[in-house]
Short mmCIF file of C-alpha atoms in Angstrom, two decimals:
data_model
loop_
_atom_site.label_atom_id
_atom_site.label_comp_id
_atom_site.label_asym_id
_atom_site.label_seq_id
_atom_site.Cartn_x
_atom_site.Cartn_y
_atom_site.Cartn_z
CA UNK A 1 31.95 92.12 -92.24
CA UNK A 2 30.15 91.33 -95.80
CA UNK A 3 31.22 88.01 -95.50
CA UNK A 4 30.17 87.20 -92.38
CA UNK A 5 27.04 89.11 -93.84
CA UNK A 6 27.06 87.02 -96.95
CA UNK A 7 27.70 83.39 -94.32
CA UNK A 8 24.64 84.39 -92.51
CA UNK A 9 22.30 85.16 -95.25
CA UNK A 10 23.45 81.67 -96.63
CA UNK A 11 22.30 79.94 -93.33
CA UNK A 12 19.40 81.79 -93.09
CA UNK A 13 18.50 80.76 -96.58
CA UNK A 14 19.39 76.89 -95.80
CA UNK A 15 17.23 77.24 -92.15
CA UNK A 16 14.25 78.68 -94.02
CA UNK A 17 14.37 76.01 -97.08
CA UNK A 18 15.39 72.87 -94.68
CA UNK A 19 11.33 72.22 -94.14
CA UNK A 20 11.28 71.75 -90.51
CA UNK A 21 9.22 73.93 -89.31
CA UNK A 22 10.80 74.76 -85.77
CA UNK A 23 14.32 76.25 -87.15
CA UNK A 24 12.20 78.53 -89.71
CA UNK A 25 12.04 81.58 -86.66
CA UNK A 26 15.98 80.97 -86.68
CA UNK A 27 16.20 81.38 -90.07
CA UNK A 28 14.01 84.66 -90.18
CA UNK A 29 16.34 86.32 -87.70
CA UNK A 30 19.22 85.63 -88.93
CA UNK A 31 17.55 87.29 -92.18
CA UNK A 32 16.37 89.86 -90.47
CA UNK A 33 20.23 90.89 -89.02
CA UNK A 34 21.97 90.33 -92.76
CA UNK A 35 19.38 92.47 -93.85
CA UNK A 36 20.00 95.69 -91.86
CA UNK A 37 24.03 94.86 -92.14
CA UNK A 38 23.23 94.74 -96.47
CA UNK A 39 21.65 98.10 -96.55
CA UNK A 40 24.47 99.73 -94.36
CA UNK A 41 27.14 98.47 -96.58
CA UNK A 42 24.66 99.49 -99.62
CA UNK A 43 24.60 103.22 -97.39
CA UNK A 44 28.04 103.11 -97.34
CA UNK A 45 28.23 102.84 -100.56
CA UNK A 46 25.45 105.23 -101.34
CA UNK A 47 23.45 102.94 -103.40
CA UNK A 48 20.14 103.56 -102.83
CA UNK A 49 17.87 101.15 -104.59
CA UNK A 50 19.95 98.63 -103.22
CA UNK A 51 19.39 99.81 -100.00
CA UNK A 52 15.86 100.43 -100.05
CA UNK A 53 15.73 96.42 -101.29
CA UNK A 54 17.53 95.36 -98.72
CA UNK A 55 14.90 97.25 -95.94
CA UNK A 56 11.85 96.05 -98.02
CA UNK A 57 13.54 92.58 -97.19
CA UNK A 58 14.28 93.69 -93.59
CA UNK A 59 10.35 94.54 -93.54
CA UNK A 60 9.50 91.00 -94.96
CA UNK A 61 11.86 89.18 -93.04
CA UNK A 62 10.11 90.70 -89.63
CA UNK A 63 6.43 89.94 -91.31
CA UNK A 64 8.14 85.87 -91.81
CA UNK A 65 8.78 85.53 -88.60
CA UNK A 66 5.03 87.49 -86.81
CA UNK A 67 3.24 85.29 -89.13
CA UNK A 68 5.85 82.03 -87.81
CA UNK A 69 4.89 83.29 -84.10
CA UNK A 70 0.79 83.77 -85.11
CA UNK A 71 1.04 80.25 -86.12
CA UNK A 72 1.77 78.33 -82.93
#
């Protein structure tokens, strides 16, 4: 599962920095998913500050894409 973890934040990372525009909400999902499956694995591992980055990510990732949607 952490690679398919690690393949999707890779995509979302390529979506986000391709410049157009109307893949960028794609992008923020899939950021958004890899996020939440990062800080299990970090829970599972019971490292905390990595998990807490991973959320604040999570948190970011969700405030990428309501600013995308405010935009249109």
């Amino acid at each position: 599962m952490r690679w398919i973890a690690l393949i999707g934040a890779t995509i979302s990372l390529l979506l986000l920095t391709s410049g157009y525009i109307n893949v960028q909400w794609i992008g923020w999902s899939i950021s958004c998913t890899t996020c939440l499956a990062w800080a299990y694995f970090a829970k599972i591992d019971r490292d905390t500050p990595r998990m807490l980055m991973e959320l604040l990510f999570f948190v970011a990732s969700v405030w990428g894409i309501y600013n995308w949607f405010g935009k249109i």
